[in-house]
Amino acid sequence: AQSVTQLDSHVSVSEGTPVLLRCNYSSSYSPSLFWYVQHPNKGLQLLLKYTSAATLVKGINGFEAEFKKSETSFHLTKPSAHMSDAAEYFCVVIQNVSGGTSYGKLTFGQGTILTVHP
Amino acid sequence: EPEVTQTPSHQVTQMGQEVILRCVPISNHLYFYWYRQILGQKVEFLVSFYNNEISEKSEIFDDQFSVERPDGSNFTLKIRSTKLEDSAMYFCASSEQLAGGGEQYFGPGTRLTVT
């Protein structure tokens, strides 16, 4: 079975400073990993995904994440925070079982609330 | 940009009542999902649906729950006899193909409150 741990429930940064949201995963087989963002009263929006191609993945709005198998991590970063980045962020894993079938079950981390101060 | 929609945004019901949560997935998507998030807890997978049948369901998805695609556009989640512990935010999602390659697009959620 797969699982995800987001190491911080809240992260607070100043506008213009770097953002780091930490995520560790466990998976029996090669996983696909995602970061989703949820702004208030909005649906979950995909930021980026890792699906066994390049280990450094670039997403929307300047976010990127690096898949590190040796550390079982998939941390989300952004060089310079913007006020509009304030939201809740979810690290998500899906396990690609032998034979390539997963039926789409996503496993979520508990979420990290990002606050951006002026 | 196409999006997943859900109605209602908030549903209040009494314990023991039936509720139907509605979702309109993105029109060319073939795979449909329901997730829920109890306040303060993780988002949890409930069920996936493809080709008019359930592909996978979690332990949460017991006989009180059912899903249906009654027409070409709607995807519904029915809870037959609601319990207090069913109070949660329910998210619908759809994808063009199965994840891991296919990303899931989520709706804004329906907040269900059972009193």
PDB file of C-alpha atoms in Angstrom:
ATOM      1  CA  ALA A   1       0.000   0.000   0.000  1.00  0.00           C
ATOM      2  CA  GLN A   2       1.106   3.550  -0.616  1.00  0.00           C
ATOM      3  CA  SER A   3       1.140   6.492   1.791  1.00  0.00           C
ATOM      4  CA  VAL A   4       2.133  10.124   1.868  1.00  0.00           C
ATOM      5  CA  THR A   5       3.391  12.281   4.722  1.00  0.00           C
ATOM      6  CA  GLN A   6       3.496  16.054   4.481  1.00  0.00           C
ATOM      7  CA  LEU A   7       5.934  17.142   7.121  1.00  0.00           C
ATOM      8  CA  ASP A   8       4.464  20.580   7.832  1.00  0.00           C
ATOM      9  CA  SER A   9       0.812  21.378   8.436  1.00  0.00           C
ATOM     10  CA  HIS A  10       1.480  25.137   8.122  1.00  0.00           C
ATOM     11  CA  VAL A  11       4.233  27.085   6.347  1.00  0.00           C
ATOM     12  CA  SER A  12       4.502  30.837   6.525  1.00  0.00           C
ATOM     13  CA  VAL A  13       6.765  32.884   4.231  1.00  0.00           C
ATOM     14  CA  SER A  14       7.221  36.487   3.191  1.00  0.00           C
ATOM     15  CA  GLU A  15       6.420  37.576  -0.326  1.00  0.00           C
ATOM     16  CA  GLY A  16       9.469  37.248  -2.544  1.00  0.00           C
ATOM     17  CA  THR A  17      11.168  34.571  -0.402  1.00  0.00           C
ATOM     18  CA  PRO A  18      11.543  30.886  -1.344  1.00  0.00           C
ATOM     19  CA  VAL A  19       8.891  28.297  -0.630  1.00  0.00           C
ATOM     20  CA  LEU A  20       9.603  24.720   0.461  1.00  0.00           C
ATOM     21  CA  LEU A  21       6.770  22.286   1.148  1.00  0.00           C
ATOM     22  CA  ARG A  22       7.990  18.867   2.201  1.00  0.00           C
ATOM     23  CA  CYS A  23       6.556  15.496   1.231  1.00  0.00           C
ATOM     24  CA  ASN A  24       7.696  11.933   1.828  1.00  0.00           C
ATOM     25  CA  TYR A  25       6.018   8.912   0.308  1.00  0.00           C
ATOM     26  CA  SER A  26       6.051   5.158   0.556  1.00  0.00           C
ATOM     27  CA  SER A  27       5.046   2.827  -2.226  1.00  0.00           C
ATOM     28  CA  SER A  28       5.530  -0.834  -3.017  1.00  0.00           C
ATOM     29  CA  TYR A  29       5.961  -0.225  -6.725  1.00  0.00           C
ATOM     30  CA  SER A  30       7.099   2.707  -8.798  1.00  0.00           C
ATOM     31  CA  PRO A  31       4.762   5.556  -7.914  1.00  0.00           C
ATOM     32  CA  SER A  32       3.405   8.500  -9.779  1.00  0.00           C
ATOM     33  CA  LEU A  33       3.399  11.627  -7.632  1.00  0.00           C
ATOM     34  CA  PHE A  34       1.428  14.838  -7.830  1.00  0.00           C
ATOM     35  CA  TRP A  35       1.080  18.160  -6.101  1.00  0.00           C
ATOM     36  CA  TYR A  36      -2.378  19.700  -5.994  1.00  0.00           C
ATOM     37  CA  VAL A  37      -3.344  23.149  -4.729  1.00  0.00           C
ATOM     38  CA  GLN A  38      -6.664  24.239  -3.304  1.00  0.00           C
ATOM     39  CA  HIS A  39      -7.624  27.865  -3.047  1.00  0.00           C
ATOM     40  CA  PRO A  40     -10.607  28.742  -0.823  1.00  0.00           C
ATOM     41  CA  ASN A  41     -13.919  27.634  -2.324  1.00  0.00           C
ATOM     42  CA  LYS A  42     -12.175  26.192  -5.368  1.00  0.00           C
ATOM     43  CA  GLY A  43     -11.541  22.670  -6.562  1.00  0.00           C
ATOM     44  CA  LEU A  44      -8.208  20.906  -6.298  1.00  0.00           C
ATOM     45  CA  GLN A  45      -5.942  22.042  -9.118  1.00  0.00           C
ATOM     46  CA  LEU A  46      -2.990  20.039 -10.386  1.00  0.00           C
ATOM     47  CA  LEU A  47       0.319  21.888  -9.991  1.00  0.00           C
ATOM     48  CA  LEU A  48       2.642  19.242 -11.371  1.00  0.00           C
ATOM     49  CA  LYS A  49       3.135  15.512 -11.735  1.00  0.00           C
ATOM     50  CA  TYR A  50       5.963  13.001 -11.780  1.00  0.00           C
ATOM     51  CA  THR A  51       5.435   9.860 -13.826  1.00  0.00           C
ATOM     52  CA  SER A  52       8.906   8.261 -14.053  1.00  0.00           C
ATOM     53  CA  ALA A  53      10.335  10.627 -16.633  1.00  0.00           C
ATOM     54  CA  ALA A  54      12.626  13.482 -15.540  1.00  0.00           C
ATOM     55  CA  THR A  55      13.128  13.607 -11.783  1.00  0.00           C
ATOM     56  CA  LEU A  56      12.914  17.413 -11.698  1.00  0.00           C
ATOM     57  CA  VAL A  57       9.394  18.356 -12.620  1.00  0.00           C
ATOM     58  CA  LYS A  58       8.252  21.855 -13.491  1.00  0.00           C
ATOM     59  CA  GLY A  59       4.677  22.889 -12.935  1.00  0.00           C
ATOM     60  CA  ILE A  60       2.441  25.885 -13.209  1.00  0.00           C
ATOM     61  CA  ASN A  61       3.003  29.248 -11.538  1.00  0.00           C
ATOM     62  CA  GLY A  62       6.754  28.724 -11.145  1.00  0.00           C
ATOM     63  CA  PHE A  63       6.528  25.667  -8.878  1.00  0.00           C
ATOM     64  CA  GLU A  64       8.761  22.660  -9.264  1.00  0.00           C
ATOM     65  CA  ALA A  65       9.420  19.424  -7.423  1.00  0.00           C
ATOM     66  CA  GLU A  66      12.236  16.900  -7.398  1.00  0.00           C
ATOM     67  CA  PHE A  67      11.645  13.173  -7.119  1.00  0.00           C
ATOM     68  CA  LYS A  68      14.360  11.618  -4.936  1.00  0.00           C
ATOM     69  CA  LYS A  69      13.955   7.876  -4.783  1.00  0.00           C
ATOM     70  CA  SER A  70      16.798   7.393  -2.299  1.00  0.00           C
ATOM     71  CA  GLU A  71      15.097   9.772   0.128  1.00  0.00           C
ATOM     72  CA  THR A  72      11.518   8.812  -0.862  1.00  0.00           C
ATOM     73  CA  SER A  73      10.808  12.515  -1.104  1.00  0.00           C
ATOM     74  CA  PHE A  74       8.971  14.803  -3.489  1.00  0.00           C
ATOM     75  CA  HIS A  75       9.370  18.296  -2.047  1.00  0.00           C
ATOM     76  CA  LEU A  76       7.668  21.267  -3.694  1.00  0.00           C
ATOM     77  CA  THR A  77       9.625  24.481  -4.166  1.00  0.00           C
ATOM     78  CA  LYS A  78       9.257  27.926  -5.631  1.00  0.00           C
ATOM     79  CA  PRO A  79      12.069  30.503  -5.753  1.00  0.00           C
ATOM     80  CA  SER A  80       9.916  33.516  -4.912  1.00  0.00           C
ATOM     81  CA  ALA A  81       6.534  33.430  -3.201  1.00  0.00           C
ATOM     82  CA  HIS A  82       3.648  35.551  -4.393  1.00  0.00           C
ATOM     83  CA  MET A  83       0.609  36.587  -2.397  1.00  0.00           C
ATOM     84  CA  SER A  84      -1.570  34.549  -4.758  1.00  0.00           C
ATOM     85  CA  ASP A  85       0.286  31.379  -3.726  1.00  0.00           C
ATOM     86  CA  ALA A  86      -1.495  31.384  -0.361  1.00  0.00           C
ATOM     87  CA  ALA A  87      -3.536  28.173  -0.382  1.00  0.00           C
ATOM     88  CA  GLU A  88      -3.524  24.591   0.831  1.00  0.00           C
ATOM     89  CA  TYR A  89      -1.189  22.183  -0.947  1.00  0.00           C
ATOM     90  CA  PHE A  90      -1.574  18.423  -1.162  1.00  0.00           C
ATOM     91  CA  CYS A  91       1.074  15.866  -2.036  1.00  0.00           C
ATOM     92  CA  VAL A  92      -0.547  12.871  -3.698  1.00  0.00           C
ATOM     93  CA  VAL A  93       0.679   9.427  -4.739  1.00  0.00           C
ATOM     94  CA  ILE A  94      -0.735   6.774  -6.966  1.00  0.00           C
ATOM     95  CA  GLN A  95       0.775   3.338  -7.039  1.00  0.00           C
ATOM     96  CA  ASN A  96       1.469   1.863 -10.431  1.00  0.00           C
ATOM     97  CA  VAL A  97       0.991  -1.817  -9.781  1.00  0.00           C
ATOM     98  CA  SER A  98       2.519  -4.573 -11.806  1.00  0.00           C
ATOM     99  CA  GLY A  99       0.797  -4.690 -15.153  1.00  0.00           C
ATOM    100  CA  GLY A 100       0.283  -0.946 -15.200  1.00  0.00           C
ATOM    101  CA  THR A 101      -3.204  -0.877 -13.712  1.00  0.00           C
ATOM    102  CA  SER A 102      -4.018   1.339 -10.780  1.00  0.00           C
ATOM    103  CA  TYR A 103      -7.697   2.220 -11.278  1.00  0.00           C
ATOM    104  CA  GLY A 104      -6.908   5.798 -10.396  1.00  0.00           C
ATOM    105  CA  LYS A 105      -6.966   5.675  -6.611  1.00  0.00           C
ATOM    106  CA  LEU A 106      -5.109   8.727  -5.341  1.00  0.00           C
ATOM    107  CA  THR A 107      -3.673   8.730  -1.836  1.00  0.00           C
ATOM    108  CA  PHE A 108      -3.428  12.206  -0.300  1.00  0.00           C
ATOM    109  CA  GLY A 109      -1.171  13.727   2.281  1.00  0.00           C
ATOM    110  CA  GLN A 110      -2.794  15.710   5.052  1.00  0.00           C
ATOM    111  CA  GLY A 111      -2.148  19.040   3.361  1.00  0.00           C
ATOM    112  CA  THR A 112       0.076  22.043   4.050  1.00  0.00           C
ATOM    113  CA  ILE A 113      -1.432  25.479   4.428  1.00  0.00           C
ATOM    114  CA  LEU A 114       0.849  28.101   2.915  1.00  0.00           C
ATOM    115  CA  THR A 115       0.550  31.647   4.225  1.00  0.00           C
ATOM    116  CA  VAL A 116       2.319  34.466   2.391  1.00  0.00           C
ATOM    117  CA  HIS A 117       2.961  37.714   4.246  1.00  0.00           C
ATOM    118  CA  PRO A 118       3.445  41.050   2.464  1.00  0.00           C
TER     119      PRO A 118
ATOM    120  CA  GLU B   1     -11.244  25.968 -19.761  1.00  0.00           C
ATOM    121  CA  PRO B   2     -13.422  22.927 -19.066  1.00  0.00           C
ATOM    122  CA  GLU B   3     -14.052  22.166 -15.422  1.00  0.00           C
ATOM    123  CA  VAL B   4     -15.817  19.712 -13.161  1.00  0.00           C
ATOM    124  CA  THR B   5     -18.894  21.132 -11.477  1.00  0.00           C
ATOM    125  CA  GLN B   6     -20.708  19.917  -8.388  1.00  0.00           C
ATOM    126  CA  THR B   7     -24.109  20.669  -6.922  1.00  0.00           C
ATOM    127  CA  PRO B   8     -25.131  21.631  -4.372  1.00  0.00           C
ATOM    128  CA  SER B   9     -22.211  23.439  -2.796  1.00  0.00           C
ATOM    129  CA  HIS B  10     -23.653  22.778   0.651  1.00  0.00           C
ATOM    130  CA  GLN B  11     -26.224  20.180   1.711  1.00  0.00           C
ATOM    131  CA  VAL B  12     -27.712  19.890   5.167  1.00  0.00           C
ATOM    132  CA  THR B  13     -29.683  16.765   5.968  1.00  0.00           C
ATOM    133  CA  GLN B  14     -31.023  14.884   8.955  1.00  0.00           C
ATOM    134  CA  MET B  15     -29.590  11.575  10.059  1.00  0.00           C
ATOM    135  CA  GLY B  16     -31.246   8.683   8.275  1.00  0.00           C
ATOM    136  CA  GLN B  17     -32.194  10.682   5.212  1.00  0.00           C
ATOM    137  CA  GLU B  18     -31.027   9.905   1.702  1.00  0.00           C
ATOM    138  CA  VAL B  19     -28.864  12.400  -0.140  1.00  0.00           C
ATOM    139  CA  ILE B  20     -27.700  12.592  -3.724  1.00  0.00           C
ATOM    140  CA  LEU B  21     -24.630  14.586  -4.600  1.00  0.00           C
ATOM    141  CA  ARG B  22     -24.295  15.565  -8.213  1.00  0.00           C
ATOM    142  CA  CYS B  23     -21.312  16.092 -10.430  1.00  0.00           C
ATOM    143  CA  VAL B  24     -20.825  17.011 -14.063  1.00  0.00           C
ATOM    144  CA  PRO B  25     -17.425  15.710 -15.192  1.00  0.00           C
ATOM    145  CA  ILE B  26     -15.470  17.134 -18.096  1.00  0.00           C
ATOM    146  CA  SER B  27     -17.251  16.056 -21.250  1.00  0.00           C
ATOM    147  CA  ASN B  28     -14.609  13.872 -22.951  1.00  0.00           C
ATOM    148  CA  HIS B  29     -13.438  12.177 -19.757  1.00  0.00           C
ATOM    149  CA  LEU B  30     -14.062   8.484 -19.258  1.00  0.00           C
ATOM    150  CA  TYR B  31     -13.029   7.872 -15.647  1.00  0.00           C
ATOM    151  CA  PHE B  32     -14.877   9.257 -12.660  1.00  0.00           C
ATOM    152  CA  TYR B  33     -14.112   9.354  -8.965  1.00  0.00           C
ATOM    153  CA  TRP B  34     -15.477  10.403  -5.600  1.00  0.00           C
ATOM    154  CA  TYR B  35     -13.332  11.436  -2.658  1.00  0.00           C
ATOM    155  CA  ARG B  36     -14.252  12.862   0.693  1.00  0.00           C
ATOM    156  CA  GLN B  37     -12.532  14.929   3.362  1.00  0.00           C
ATOM    157  CA  ILE B  38     -13.788  14.897   6.920  1.00  0.00           C
ATOM    158  CA  LEU B  39     -12.929  18.149   8.666  1.00  0.00           C
ATOM    159  CA  GLY B  40      -9.340  18.078   9.854  1.00  0.00           C
ATOM    160  CA  GLN B  41      -8.541  14.799   8.124  1.00  0.00           C
ATOM    161  CA  LYS B  42      -6.989  13.693   4.847  1.00  0.00           C
ATOM    162  CA  VAL B  43      -8.780  13.533   1.526  1.00  0.00           C
ATOM    163  CA  GLU B  44      -9.860   9.890   1.164  1.00  0.00           C
ATOM    164  CA  PHE B  45     -10.653   7.890  -1.954  1.00  0.00           C
ATOM    165  CA  LEU B  46     -14.176   6.471  -2.080  1.00  0.00           C
ATOM    166  CA  VAL B  47     -14.749   4.970  -5.520  1.00  0.00           C
ATOM    167  CA  SER B  48     -13.688   4.981  -9.151  1.00  0.00           C
ATOM    168  CA  PHE B  49     -16.062   4.359 -12.043  1.00  0.00           C
ATOM    169  CA  TYR B  50     -15.497   3.464 -15.666  1.00  0.00           C
ATOM    170  CA  ASN B  51     -17.665   2.094 -18.438  1.00  0.00           C
ATOM    171  CA  ASN B  52     -20.747   2.196 -16.228  1.00  0.00           C
ATOM    172  CA  GLU B  53     -19.333   0.115 -13.460  1.00  0.00           C
ATOM    173  CA  ILE B  54     -17.263   0.509 -10.327  1.00  0.00           C
ATOM    174  CA  SER B  55     -13.543  -0.094 -10.944  1.00  0.00           C
ATOM    175  CA  GLU B  56     -12.386   0.137  -7.364  1.00  0.00           C
ATOM    176  CA  LYS B  57     -13.879   1.114  -4.034  1.00  0.00           C
ATOM    177  CA  SER B  58     -12.499   1.741  -0.591  1.00  0.00           C
ATOM    178  CA  GLU B  59     -13.571   0.235   2.711  1.00  0.00           C
ATOM    179  CA  ILE B  60     -15.535   3.406   3.380  1.00  0.00           C
ATOM    180  CA  PHE B  61     -17.761   2.757   0.358  1.00  0.00           C
ATOM    181  CA  ASP B  62     -20.155   0.302   1.977  1.00  0.00           C
ATOM    182  CA  ASP B  63     -23.698  -0.686   1.034  1.00  0.00           C
ATOM    183  CA  GLN B  64     -25.004   2.730   2.064  1.00  0.00           C
ATOM    184  CA  PHE B  65     -23.183   4.297  -0.871  1.00  0.00           C
ATOM    185  CA  SER B  66     -23.892   3.971  -4.555  1.00  0.00           C
ATOM    186  CA  VAL B  67     -22.792   5.747  -7.713  1.00  0.00           C
ATOM    187  CA  GLU B  68     -24.516   6.175 -11.011  1.00  0.00           C
ATOM    188  CA  ARG B  69     -24.085   7.839 -14.347  1.00  0.00           C
ATOM    189  CA  PRO B  70     -27.750   8.313 -15.187  1.00  0.00           C
ATOM    190  CA  ASP B  71     -27.152  10.137 -18.462  1.00  0.00           C
ATOM    191  CA  GLY B  72     -24.293  11.279 -20.623  1.00  0.00           C
ATOM    192  CA  SER B  73     -23.282  14.144 -18.380  1.00  0.00           C
ATOM    193  CA  ASN B  74     -24.063  13.568 -14.702  1.00  0.00           C
ATOM    194  CA  PHE B  75     -22.255  11.399 -12.183  1.00  0.00           C
ATOM    195  CA  THR B  76     -23.974  10.982  -8.819  1.00  0.00           C
ATOM    196  CA  LEU B  77     -23.124   9.740  -5.362  1.00  0.00           C
ATOM    197  CA  LYS B  78     -26.032   8.523  -3.253  1.00  0.00           C
ATOM    198  CA  ILE B  79     -25.955   7.914   0.453  1.00  0.00           C
ATOM    199  CA  ARG B  80     -29.047   5.937   1.379  1.00  0.00           C
ATOM    200  CA  SER B  81     -29.282   6.558   5.107  1.00  0.00           C
ATOM    201  CA  THR B  82     -26.933   9.254   6.273  1.00  0.00           C
ATOM    202  CA  LYS B  83     -25.031   9.044   9.536  1.00  0.00           C
ATOM    203  CA  LEU B  84     -23.434  11.833  11.536  1.00  0.00           C
ATOM    204  CA  GLU B  85     -20.014  10.555  10.501  1.00  0.00           C
ATOM    205  CA  ASP B  86     -20.879  11.088   6.830  1.00  0.00           C
ATOM    206  CA  SER B  87     -20.496  14.824   7.392  1.00  0.00           C
ATOM    207  CA  ALA B  88     -17.614  15.825   5.133  1.00  0.00           C
ATOM    208  CA  MET B  89     -16.600  17.633   1.969  1.00  0.00           C
ATOM    209  CA  TYR B  90     -17.212  15.388  -1.022  1.00  0.00           C
ATOM    210  CA  PHE B  91     -15.120  15.895  -4.143  1.00  0.00           C
ATOM    211  CA  CYS B  92     -15.873  14.566  -7.581  1.00  0.00           C
ATOM    212  CA  ALA B  93     -13.069  14.119 -10.109  1.00  0.00           C
ATOM    213  CA  SER B  94     -12.702  12.930 -13.660  1.00  0.00           C
ATOM    214  CA  SER B  95      -9.829  11.958 -15.913  1.00  0.00           C
ATOM    215  CA  GLU B  96      -9.320  11.258 -19.570  1.00  0.00           C
ATOM    216  CA  GLN B  97      -7.281   8.182 -18.801  1.00  0.00           C
ATOM    217  CA  LEU B  98      -6.237   6.250 -15.735  1.00  0.00           C
ATOM    218  CA  ALA B  99      -3.766   7.929 -13.408  1.00  0.00           C
ATOM    219  CA  GLY B 100      -0.656   7.736 -13.157  1.00  0.00           C
ATOM    220  CA  GLY B 101      -0.456   9.199 -16.637  1.00  0.00           C
ATOM    221  CA  GLY B 102      -3.861  10.813 -16.550  1.00  0.00           C
ATOM    222  CA  GLU B 103      -4.365  13.665 -14.167  1.00  0.00           C
ATOM    223  CA  GLN B 104      -7.604  13.929 -12.279  1.00  0.00           C
ATOM    224  CA  TYR B 105      -9.595  17.141 -12.476  1.00  0.00           C
ATOM    225  CA  PHE B 106     -11.495  17.970  -9.314  1.00  0.00           C
ATOM    226  CA  GLY B 107     -14.697  19.843  -8.695  1.00  0.00           C
ATOM    227  CA  PRO B 108     -15.054  22.454  -5.927  1.00  0.00           C
ATOM    228  CA  GLY B 109     -16.765  19.989  -3.594  1.00  0.00           C
ATOM    229  CA  THR B 110     -20.079  19.601  -1.814  1.00  0.00           C
ATOM    230  CA  ARG B 111     -20.086  20.158   1.919  1.00  0.00           C
ATOM    231  CA  LEU B 112     -22.468  17.638   3.485  1.00  0.00           C
ATOM    232  CA  THR B 113     -23.649  18.321   7.018  1.00  0.00           C
ATOM    233  CA  VAL B 114     -25.651  15.599   8.749  1.00  0.00           C
ATOM    234  CA  THR B 115     -27.537  16.715  11.855  1.00  0.00           C
TER     235      THR B 115
END
